[in-house]
Amino acid sequence: MIGVRPIAFFTNPTIDKIAGKVGHDSAAAKYAAATETGDFSIESEKPYAELWMGTHPSLPSKDVETQRSLLDLVRDNRALLSTEISRKYGEKLPFLFKVLSIRKALSIQAHPNKNLAEQLHAKDPKNYPDDNHKPEMTIAVTPFDGLCGFRPLKEISHFLASVPSLRSLIGEEAAQEYEEDVSGRETSSRAEDTQRNKKSLQSAFAALMTKDKSTIAAAAKDLVASAENDGEKFAGGGGPSNGGKELADLVIRLNGQFEGDVGLFVLFFLNYVKLEVGEAMFLKADDIHAYLSGDIIECMASSDNVVRAGFTPKFQDIPTLTSMLTYSYAPISEQKMNPVDYPYVTLNRTAYSSSSFAILYDPPIEEFSVVKTQLNDEGAKATFEAIDGPSIIICTAGSGKISVGPKNEQVKTGYVFFVGATAECVLESDSESFTTFKAFCELSGKETANGVH
């Protein structure tokens, strides 16, 4: 509860980044503007990239009624989080829930693990503002594309052989060393082969990332010219995951956003992934990625630490990035998540007959999970069992109401609610399609003991 209230309606801050979608095209902006408090209105020419929901001290959510921050409220009443979560996570939510609206590529980046985050924060608190790790999960609200994790090694070898400008940047000696080291071992499961492969991948990737900007810019001109002229034959016709024309279009598009950037070559090392609405992927700490376009729901451990190295005018820390990465390599299918039916919700007859559903995205960490609920007819109802942990719920489509005990609130698209621990929650639709996402944490009990991943 919040004070004596088990549920609270929140306003949530937006971040204006040049990479964000503009004006009313931004889901982050539209959701923020839905809460009619008078302190936010969408400017048609302004980009809006992120909507934050949670207790992160940089941008905490605020209670609409009292204007107190959620951070203050949970500190004043530990029962909101549960005693266990409050004790373990320092009287704040263990997760940060976001909406991202991406028009232009976000930086090539990774988020540090806990030990590295502590070191970076102690050494450079300006660029690394907290000491926490940041594993994260992405769920597509609109079609999304991005670069996520290293490609299978054979694909990287293919591009080293078929993209002359890439090979010239890495250097003939380094390229040959990589090819010889991984040849015949690309898919080996032997521990010694995997470690050797990762070391070779790190050497090749670092050779690219440490080239000076003028050399990269010159090579990029050759790369873009090839992309413009070669069509389907670009990059040797592409790899198994992406066709030549698809990669050529991607190079041209990204060069239009960040001309001559090293990221134009990084894309040959990383999986190029597309997510349809409802598809999701999970990124561990120290996993490399760059989000390119789309609207997404994002949930992560509560941190704002980012190690950047490309597609950005911001501070870049290439030595840290190239040394911290896991260098795990796999097809993107291994990073995509497979949501399952959420077992601790009861749907009424109207919900069943209209093919309504509640599905669980459950990453292999304790800080958060997310449930997507879609109620497909007026009167469809979902009753969620109480959990021993906090939840944040955002409506992304339609309208309805939310009930916790005797408290009822109207829900519209963009509305955000906090639900305290041990409170049963009921969602009911008054439209033909009422969609919500619920981020939650429970350290023990059935929601984390279901064994589903």
Short mmCIF file of C-alpha atoms in Angstrom, two decimals, residues 42-423:
data_model
loop_
_atom_site.label_atom_id
_atom_site.label_comp_id
_atom_site.label_asym_id
_atom_site.label_seq_id
_atom_site.Cartn_x
_atom_site.Cartn_y
_atom_site.Cartn_z
CA ILE A 42 3.83 16.85 -26.40
CA GLU A 43 5.71 19.26 -28.65
CA SER A 44 5.24 18.16 -32.26
CA GLU A 45 8.86 18.73 -33.33
CA LYS A 46 10.57 17.40 -30.22
CA PRO A 47 12.06 13.87 -29.90
CA TYR A 48 11.04 11.74 -26.93
CA ALA A 49 13.07 8.60 -26.36
CA GLU A 50 12.26 7.14 -22.95
CA LEU A 51 9.59 6.92 -20.26
CA TRP A 52 10.88 5.78 -16.86
CA MET A 53 8.78 3.97 -14.25
CA GLY A 54 10.26 3.20 -10.86
CA THR A 55 12.36 4.52 -8.01
CA HIS A 56 15.68 5.25 -9.73
CA PRO A 57 16.84 8.47 -8.03
CA SER A 58 17.62 10.13 -11.38
CA LEU A 59 13.95 10.09 -12.47
CA PRO A 60 11.56 8.58 -9.93
CA SER A 61 7.84 8.25 -10.63
CA LYS A 62 5.46 10.52 -8.69
CA ASP A 63 2.10 9.83 -7.07
CA VAL A 64 -0.58 11.82 -8.95
CA GLU A 65 -2.52 12.61 -5.77
CA THR A 66 0.29 13.58 -3.42
CA GLN A 67 3.13 14.40 -5.85
CA ARG A 68 5.47 12.43 -3.61
CA SER A 69 8.03 10.31 -5.41
CA LEU A 70 7.65 6.56 -5.41
CA LEU A 71 11.16 6.39 -3.95
CA ASP A 72 10.06 8.39 -0.89
CA LEU A 73 6.88 6.36 -0.50
CA VAL A 74 8.58 2.96 -0.47
CA ARG A 75 11.26 4.22 1.91
CA ASP A 76 8.56 5.37 4.31
CA ASN A 77 6.67 2.07 4.15
CA ARG A 78 8.77 -1.04 3.70
CA ALA A 79 5.65 -3.21 3.46
CA LEU A 80 5.10 -1.81 -0.06
CA LEU A 81 8.12 -3.76 -1.32
CA SER A 82 8.02 -6.58 1.26
CA THR A 83 10.49 -6.63 4.11
CA GLU A 84 12.78 -9.04 2.29
CA ILE A 85 13.03 -6.97 -0.91
CA SER A 86 13.38 -3.71 1.03
CA ARG A 87 16.23 -5.17 3.08
CA LYS A 88 18.06 -6.70 0.13
CA TYR A 89 17.70 -3.79 -2.32
CA GLY A 90 18.10 -0.82 -0.01
CA GLU A 91 14.49 0.35 0.24
CA LYS A 92 13.98 0.80 -3.49
CA LEU A 93 12.56 -1.19 -6.37
CA PRO A 94 15.03 -3.78 -7.67
CA PHE A 95 13.95 -3.06 -11.25
CA LEU A 96 13.52 -0.10 -13.59
CA PHE A 97 10.62 -0.29 -16.06
CA LYS A 98 10.80 1.76 -19.27
CA VAL A 99 9.15 2.52 -22.58
CA LEU A 100 11.66 3.30 -25.34
CA SER A 101 10.66 4.97 -28.62
CA ILE A 102 13.61 4.73 -30.99
CA ARG A 103 13.85 6.62 -34.27
CA LYS A 104 17.62 6.70 -34.64
CA ALA A 105 20.22 4.15 -33.54
CA LEU A 106 21.08 4.13 -29.87
CA SER A 107 24.72 3.64 -28.95
CA ILE A 108 26.67 0.42 -29.30
CA GLN A 109 26.86 -0.47 -25.65
CA ALA A 110 26.98 -2.96 -22.84
CA HIS A 111 26.06 -2.76 -19.18
CA PRO A 112 28.61 -3.81 -16.56
CA ASN A 113 28.23 -6.73 -14.18
CA LYS A 114 27.97 -5.98 -10.46
CA ASN A 115 31.68 -6.15 -9.67
CA LEU A 116 32.68 -4.00 -12.63
CA ALA A 117 29.87 -1.52 -11.93
CA GLU A 118 31.24 -0.99 -8.43
CA GLN A 119 34.75 -0.39 -9.80
CA LEU A 120 33.61 1.98 -12.55
CA HIS A 121 31.38 3.98 -10.20
CA ALA A 122 34.19 4.40 -7.67
CA LYS A 123 36.64 5.49 -10.38
CA ASP A 124 34.34 7.61 -12.58
CA PRO A 125 30.99 8.46 -10.94
CA LYS A 126 30.24 11.10 -13.58
CA ASN A 127 30.03 8.58 -16.39
CA TYR A 128 28.99 5.59 -14.26
CA PRO A 129 26.40 7.03 -11.86
CA ASP A 130 25.65 3.94 -9.72
CA ASP A 131 27.23 0.69 -8.59
CA ASN A 132 24.64 -1.79 -9.88
CA HIS A 133 24.58 -4.23 -12.76
CA LYS A 134 21.99 -3.92 -15.52
CA PRO A 135 20.72 -7.10 -17.18
CA GLU A 136 17.71 -6.17 -19.28
CA MET A 137 14.75 -7.55 -21.19
CA THR A 138 13.15 -6.04 -24.29
CA ILE A 139 9.55 -6.67 -25.44
CA ALA A 140 8.43 -5.20 -28.78
CA VAL A 141 5.34 -2.96 -28.72
CA THR A 142 5.80 -2.09 -32.41
CA PRO A 143 8.15 -3.80 -34.92
CA PHE A 144 11.72 -3.42 -33.63
CA ASP A 145 15.23 -3.99 -34.94
CA GLY A 146 18.61 -3.98 -33.28
CA LEU A 147 22.09 -5.45 -33.03
CA CYS A 148 22.34 -7.94 -30.19
CA GLY A 149 25.15 -10.30 -29.22
CA PHE A 150 27.93 -11.70 -31.37
CA ARG A 151 27.01 -13.67 -34.48
CA PRO A 152 27.96 -17.32 -34.91
CA LEU A 153 31.67 -17.46 -35.72
CA LYS A 154 31.18 -18.83 -39.23
CA GLU A 155 29.13 -15.76 -40.15
CA ILE A 156 31.88 -13.44 -38.89
CA SER A 157 34.43 -15.43 -40.91
CA HIS A 158 32.20 -15.07 -43.98
CA PHE A 159 32.10 -11.29 -43.61
CA LEU A 160 35.84 -11.02 -43.05
CA ALA A 161 36.27 -12.85 -46.37
CA SER A 162 33.59 -10.95 -48.31
CA VAL A 163 33.77 -7.34 -47.03
CA PRO A 164 37.17 -5.97 -48.06
CA SER A 165 36.84 -2.72 -46.09
CA LEU A 166 36.13 -4.69 -42.90
CA ARG A 167 39.14 -6.92 -43.42
CA SER A 168 41.41 -3.96 -44.13
CA LEU A 169 40.38 -2.26 -40.89
CA ILE A 170 41.04 -5.32 -38.78
CA GLY A 171 44.25 -6.00 -40.62
CA GLU A 172 45.28 -9.01 -42.68
CA GLU A 173 47.35 -10.57 -39.91
CA ALA A 174 44.59 -10.28 -37.30
CA ALA A 175 41.95 -11.53 -39.76
CA GLN A 176 44.01 -14.57 -40.70
CA GLU A 177 44.76 -15.33 -37.07
CA TYR A 178 41.04 -15.26 -36.25
CA GLU A 179 40.14 -17.49 -39.21
CA GLU A 180 42.83 -20.03 -38.40
CA ASP A 181 42.00 -20.13 -34.69
CA VAL A 182 38.27 -20.76 -35.07
CA SER A 183 38.32 -22.92 -38.21
CA GLY A 184 36.76 -26.29 -37.46
CA ARG A 185 35.95 -25.26 -33.90
CA GLU A 186 33.17 -22.74 -34.58
CA THR A 187 30.42 -24.84 -32.98
CA SER A 188 32.53 -26.99 -30.67
CA SER A 189 31.12 -27.44 -27.17
CA ARG A 190 34.50 -28.31 -25.63
CA ALA A 191 35.39 -25.77 -22.94
CA GLU A 192 38.93 -25.29 -24.21
CA ASP A 193 37.68 -24.62 -27.76
CA THR A 194 35.06 -22.16 -26.52
CA GLN A 195 37.65 -20.22 -24.53
CA ARG A 196 40.04 -20.16 -27.49
CA ASN A 197 37.24 -18.97 -29.79
CA LYS A 198 36.27 -16.18 -27.39
CA LYS A 199 39.87 -15.02 -27.11
CA SER A 200 40.20 -14.94 -30.91
CA LEU A 201 36.91 -13.08 -31.26
CA GLN A 202 38.02 -10.54 -28.68
CA SER A 203 41.30 -9.94 -30.51
CA ALA A 204 39.58 -9.38 -33.86
CA PHE A 205 36.87 -7.14 -32.39
CA ALA A 206 39.39 -5.08 -30.42
CA ALA A 207 41.48 -4.63 -33.58
CA LEU A 208 38.45 -3.00 -35.20
CA MET A 209 37.37 -0.89 -32.23
CA THR A 210 40.82 0.59 -31.60
CA LYS A 211 41.36 1.91 -35.13
CA ASP A 212 41.58 5.69 -35.37
CA LYS A 213 38.53 7.60 -36.59
CA SER A 214 40.08 8.87 -39.82
CA THR A 215 40.97 5.33 -40.91
CA ILE A 216 37.47 4.11 -40.06
CA ALA A 217 35.85 7.02 -41.93
CA ALA A 218 37.90 6.31 -45.07
CA ALA A 219 37.00 2.61 -44.98
CA ALA A 220 33.36 3.51 -44.41
CA LYS A 221 33.25 5.39 -47.72
CA ASP A 222 34.26 2.19 -49.52
CA LEU A 223 31.74 0.17 -47.51
CA VAL A 224 28.86 2.52 -48.28
CA ALA A 225 29.78 2.67 -51.98
CA SER A 226 29.68 -1.12 -52.09
CA ALA A 227 26.32 -1.18 -50.28
CA GLU A 228 24.88 1.30 -52.77
CA ASN A 229 26.15 -0.57 -55.82
CA ASP A 230 26.09 -4.27 -54.97
CA GLY A 231 22.51 -4.87 -53.84
CA GLU A 232 21.90 -8.58 -53.16
CA LYS A 233 25.58 -9.34 -53.84
CA PHE A 234 26.70 -7.06 -51.00
CA ALA A 235 28.81 -8.80 -48.34
CA GLY A 236 29.02 -11.96 -50.38
CA GLY A 237 25.24 -12.14 -50.56
CA GLY A 238 24.97 -11.83 -46.79
CA GLY A 239 25.15 -14.62 -44.25
CA PRO A 240 22.63 -17.29 -43.25
CA SER A 241 20.86 -14.82 -40.97
CA ASN A 242 20.63 -11.78 -43.26
CA GLY A 243 20.53 -11.28 -47.03
CA GLY A 244 22.92 -9.04 -48.92
CA LYS A 245 20.27 -6.44 -49.79
CA GLU A 246 19.06 -6.34 -46.20
CA LEU A 247 22.58 -5.65 -44.95
CA ALA A 248 23.26 -3.11 -47.70
CA ASP A 249 20.10 -1.21 -46.78
CA LEU A 250 21.10 -1.32 -43.12
CA VAL A 251 24.57 0.10 -43.83
CA ILE A 252 23.11 2.93 -45.92
CA ARG A 253 20.49 3.72 -43.31
CA LEU A 254 22.94 3.79 -40.40
CA ASN A 255 25.49 5.82 -42.36
CA GLY A 256 22.76 8.41 -42.87
CA GLN A 257 22.49 8.67 -39.09
CA PHE A 258 26.16 8.33 -38.08
CA GLU A 259 28.31 8.94 -41.14
CA GLY A 260 31.61 7.08 -41.15
CA ASP A 261 31.03 5.54 -37.69
CA VAL A 262 32.73 2.35 -36.50
CA GLY A 263 29.25 0.94 -35.92
CA LEU A 264 28.91 0.41 -39.67
CA PHE A 265 31.51 -2.34 -39.29
CA VAL A 266 30.42 -3.60 -35.87
CA LEU A 267 27.17 -4.78 -37.46
CA PHE A 268 29.12 -7.56 -39.23
CA PHE A 269 30.13 -8.92 -35.82
CA LEU A 270 26.70 -8.68 -34.18
CA ASN A 271 23.39 -10.40 -34.81
CA TYR A 272 20.93 -8.19 -36.66
CA VAL A 273 17.58 -9.02 -35.10
CA LYS A 274 14.00 -8.05 -35.84
CA LEU A 275 11.25 -8.49 -33.26
CA GLU A 276 7.56 -8.51 -34.09
CA VAL A 277 5.00 -7.21 -31.58
CA GLY A 278 5.12 -9.34 -28.44
CA GLU A 279 8.50 -10.94 -29.20
CA ALA A 280 11.19 -10.46 -26.58
CA MET A 281 14.87 -11.00 -25.86
CA PHE A 282 17.03 -10.97 -22.75
CA LEU A 283 20.51 -9.45 -22.46
CA LYS A 284 22.81 -10.42 -19.63
CA ALA A 285 25.21 -7.94 -18.06
CA ASP A 286 28.28 -7.57 -20.32
CA ASP A 287 26.30 -8.42 -23.50
CA ILE A 288 26.88 -6.02 -26.41
CA HIS A 289 23.91 -4.48 -28.22
CA ALA A 290 22.56 -1.44 -30.07
CA TYR A 291 18.85 -0.74 -30.46
CA LEU A 292 18.08 0.72 -33.88
CA SER A 293 14.34 1.45 -34.18
CA GLY A 294 10.93 0.68 -32.73
CA ASP A 295 8.85 1.07 -29.57
CA ILE A 296 9.66 -1.36 -26.79
CA ILE A 297 8.85 -2.18 -23.20
CA GLU A 298 12.13 -2.58 -21.37
CA CYS A 299 12.73 -3.94 -17.88
CA MET A 300 16.13 -4.02 -16.21
CA ALA A 301 17.90 -4.06 -12.90
CA SER A 302 17.72 -0.57 -11.43
CA SER A 303 20.81 1.06 -12.93
CA ASP A 304 21.78 3.74 -15.43
CA ASN A 305 25.29 2.45 -16.18
CA VAL A 306 26.17 2.32 -19.88
CA VAL A 307 29.57 1.57 -21.46
CA ARG A 308 29.42 3.06 -24.98
CA ALA A 309 31.58 2.64 -28.08
CA GLY A 310 29.89 3.79 -31.29
CA PHE A 311 26.77 5.41 -32.76
CA THR A 312 26.94 8.18 -30.17
CA PRO A 313 28.40 11.64 -29.52
CA LYS A 314 28.50 10.79 -25.81
CA PHE A 315 31.45 9.60 -23.74
CA GLN A 316 32.92 6.39 -25.19
CA ASP A 317 34.97 3.93 -23.18
CA ILE A 318 36.37 1.53 -25.77
CA PRO A 319 39.05 -0.07 -23.53
CA THR A 320 36.42 -0.95 -20.93
CA LEU A 321 33.94 -2.22 -23.51
CA THR A 322 36.40 -4.48 -25.32
CA SER A 323 37.70 -5.94 -22.06
CA MET A 324 34.34 -6.46 -20.29
CA LEU A 325 32.32 -8.32 -22.92
CA THR A 326 31.50 -12.01 -22.49
CA TYR A 327 32.28 -12.67 -26.18
CA SER A 328 29.56 -15.29 -26.19
CA TYR A 329 28.58 -16.07 -29.77
CA ALA A 330 25.30 -17.62 -30.87
CA PRO A 331 22.41 -17.14 -33.28
CA ILE A 332 19.85 -14.61 -32.12
CA SER A 333 17.35 -17.41 -31.54
CA GLU A 334 19.24 -18.20 -28.35
CA GLN A 335 18.62 -14.71 -26.99
CA LYS A 336 14.95 -14.56 -27.88
CA MET A 337 12.59 -15.47 -25.05
CA ASN A 338 9.69 -17.88 -25.13
CA PRO A 339 6.84 -16.50 -23.02
CA VAL A 340 4.53 -19.00 -21.34
CA ASP A 341 1.01 -18.82 -19.93
CA TYR A 342 1.09 -17.10 -16.56
CA PRO A 343 -0.31 -19.63 -14.07
CA TYR A 344 -1.30 -17.33 -11.19
CA VAL A 345 -4.12 -15.42 -12.82
CA THR A 346 -7.81 -16.33 -13.15
CA LEU A 347 -9.69 -15.25 -16.28
CA ASN A 348 -13.48 -14.91 -16.22
CA ARG A 349 -15.79 -16.49 -18.81
CA THR A 350 -15.79 -13.40 -21.02
CA ALA A 351 -11.99 -13.39 -21.06
CA TYR A 352 -11.82 -17.09 -21.99
CA SER A 353 -14.44 -16.82 -24.72
CA SER A 354 -12.65 -13.83 -26.30
CA SER A 355 -9.23 -15.58 -26.35
CA SER A 356 -7.80 -13.20 -23.77
CA PHE A 357 -4.48 -14.16 -22.23
CA ALA A 358 -1.78 -13.40 -19.66
CA ILE A 359 1.75 -14.50 -20.60
CA LEU A 360 4.93 -14.47 -18.56
CA TYR A 361 8.37 -13.27 -19.70
CA ASP A 362 10.65 -14.71 -17.04
CA PRO A 363 14.40 -14.03 -17.40
CA PRO A 364 16.97 -16.05 -15.41
CA ILE A 365 17.49 -13.37 -12.74
CA GLU A 366 15.61 -12.50 -9.57
CA GLU A 367 15.15 -8.73 -9.95
CA PHE A 368 12.21 -8.79 -12.36
CA SER A 369 9.73 -10.63 -14.54
CA VAL A 370 7.01 -9.19 -16.78
CA VAL A 371 3.46 -10.32 -17.50
CA LYS A 372 1.63 -9.14 -20.61
CA THR A 373 -2.16 -9.26 -20.26
CA GLN A 374 -4.52 -8.77 -23.19
CA LEU A 375 -8.28 -8.70 -22.53
CA ASN A 376 -10.14 -8.91 -25.82
CA ASP A 377 -13.71 -7.94 -24.98
CA GLU A 378 -15.66 -5.57 -22.77
CA GLY A 379 -16.19 -7.20 -19.39
CA ALA A 380 -13.19 -9.53 -19.73
CA LYS A 381 -11.49 -9.79 -16.34
CA ALA A 382 -8.14 -11.05 -15.03
CA THR A 383 -7.64 -11.61 -11.29
CA PHE A 384 -3.98 -11.81 -10.22
CA GLU A 385 -3.09 -13.62 -7.03
CA ALA A 386 -1.24 -11.61 -4.39
CA ILE A 387 2.54 -11.82 -4.47
CA ASP A 388 5.12 -10.97 -1.83
CA GLY A 389 6.61 -8.16 -3.86
CA PRO A 390 5.85 -4.92 -5.72
CA SER A 391 4.44 -4.44 -9.22
CA ILE A 392 4.25 -1.61 -11.75
CA ILE A 393 1.53 -1.84 -14.39
CA ILE A 394 1.30 0.22 -17.60
CA CYS A 395 -1.57 0.18 -20.08
CA THR A 396 -0.38 0.26 -23.69
CA ALA A 397 -3.74 -0.11 -25.48
CA GLY A 398 -7.44 0.20 -24.75
CA SER A 399 -9.09 1.06 -21.45
CA GLY A 400 -10.62 -0.55 -18.41
CA LYS A 401 -10.27 -0.48 -14.65
CA ILE A 402 -7.88 -1.78 -12.01
CA SER A 403 -9.01 -2.88 -8.55
CA VAL A 404 -7.02 -3.64 -5.41
CA GLY A 405 -9.24 -4.38 -2.44
CA PRO A 406 -11.92 -1.66 -2.22
CA LYS A 407 -9.89 0.73 -4.37
CA ASN A 408 -10.88 1.07 -8.05
CA GLU A 409 -9.20 3.24 -10.66
CA GLN A 410 -10.02 3.98 -14.27
CA VAL A 411 -7.29 2.90 -16.69
CA LYS A 412 -6.54 4.49 -20.05
CA THR A 413 -3.72 3.98 -22.52
CA GLY A 414 -0.54 5.33 -20.95
CA TYR A 415 -1.72 5.15 -17.35
CA VAL A 416 0.76 3.68 -14.87
CA PHE A 417 -0.01 2.15 -11.48
CA PHE A 418 2.07 0.88 -8.59
CA VAL A 419 0.68 -2.08 -6.63
CA GLY A 420 2.20 -2.90 -3.26
CA ALA A 421 3.19 -6.33 -2.00
CA THR A 422 0.58 -8.88 -0.85
CA ALA A 423 -2.27 -7.18 -2.74
#
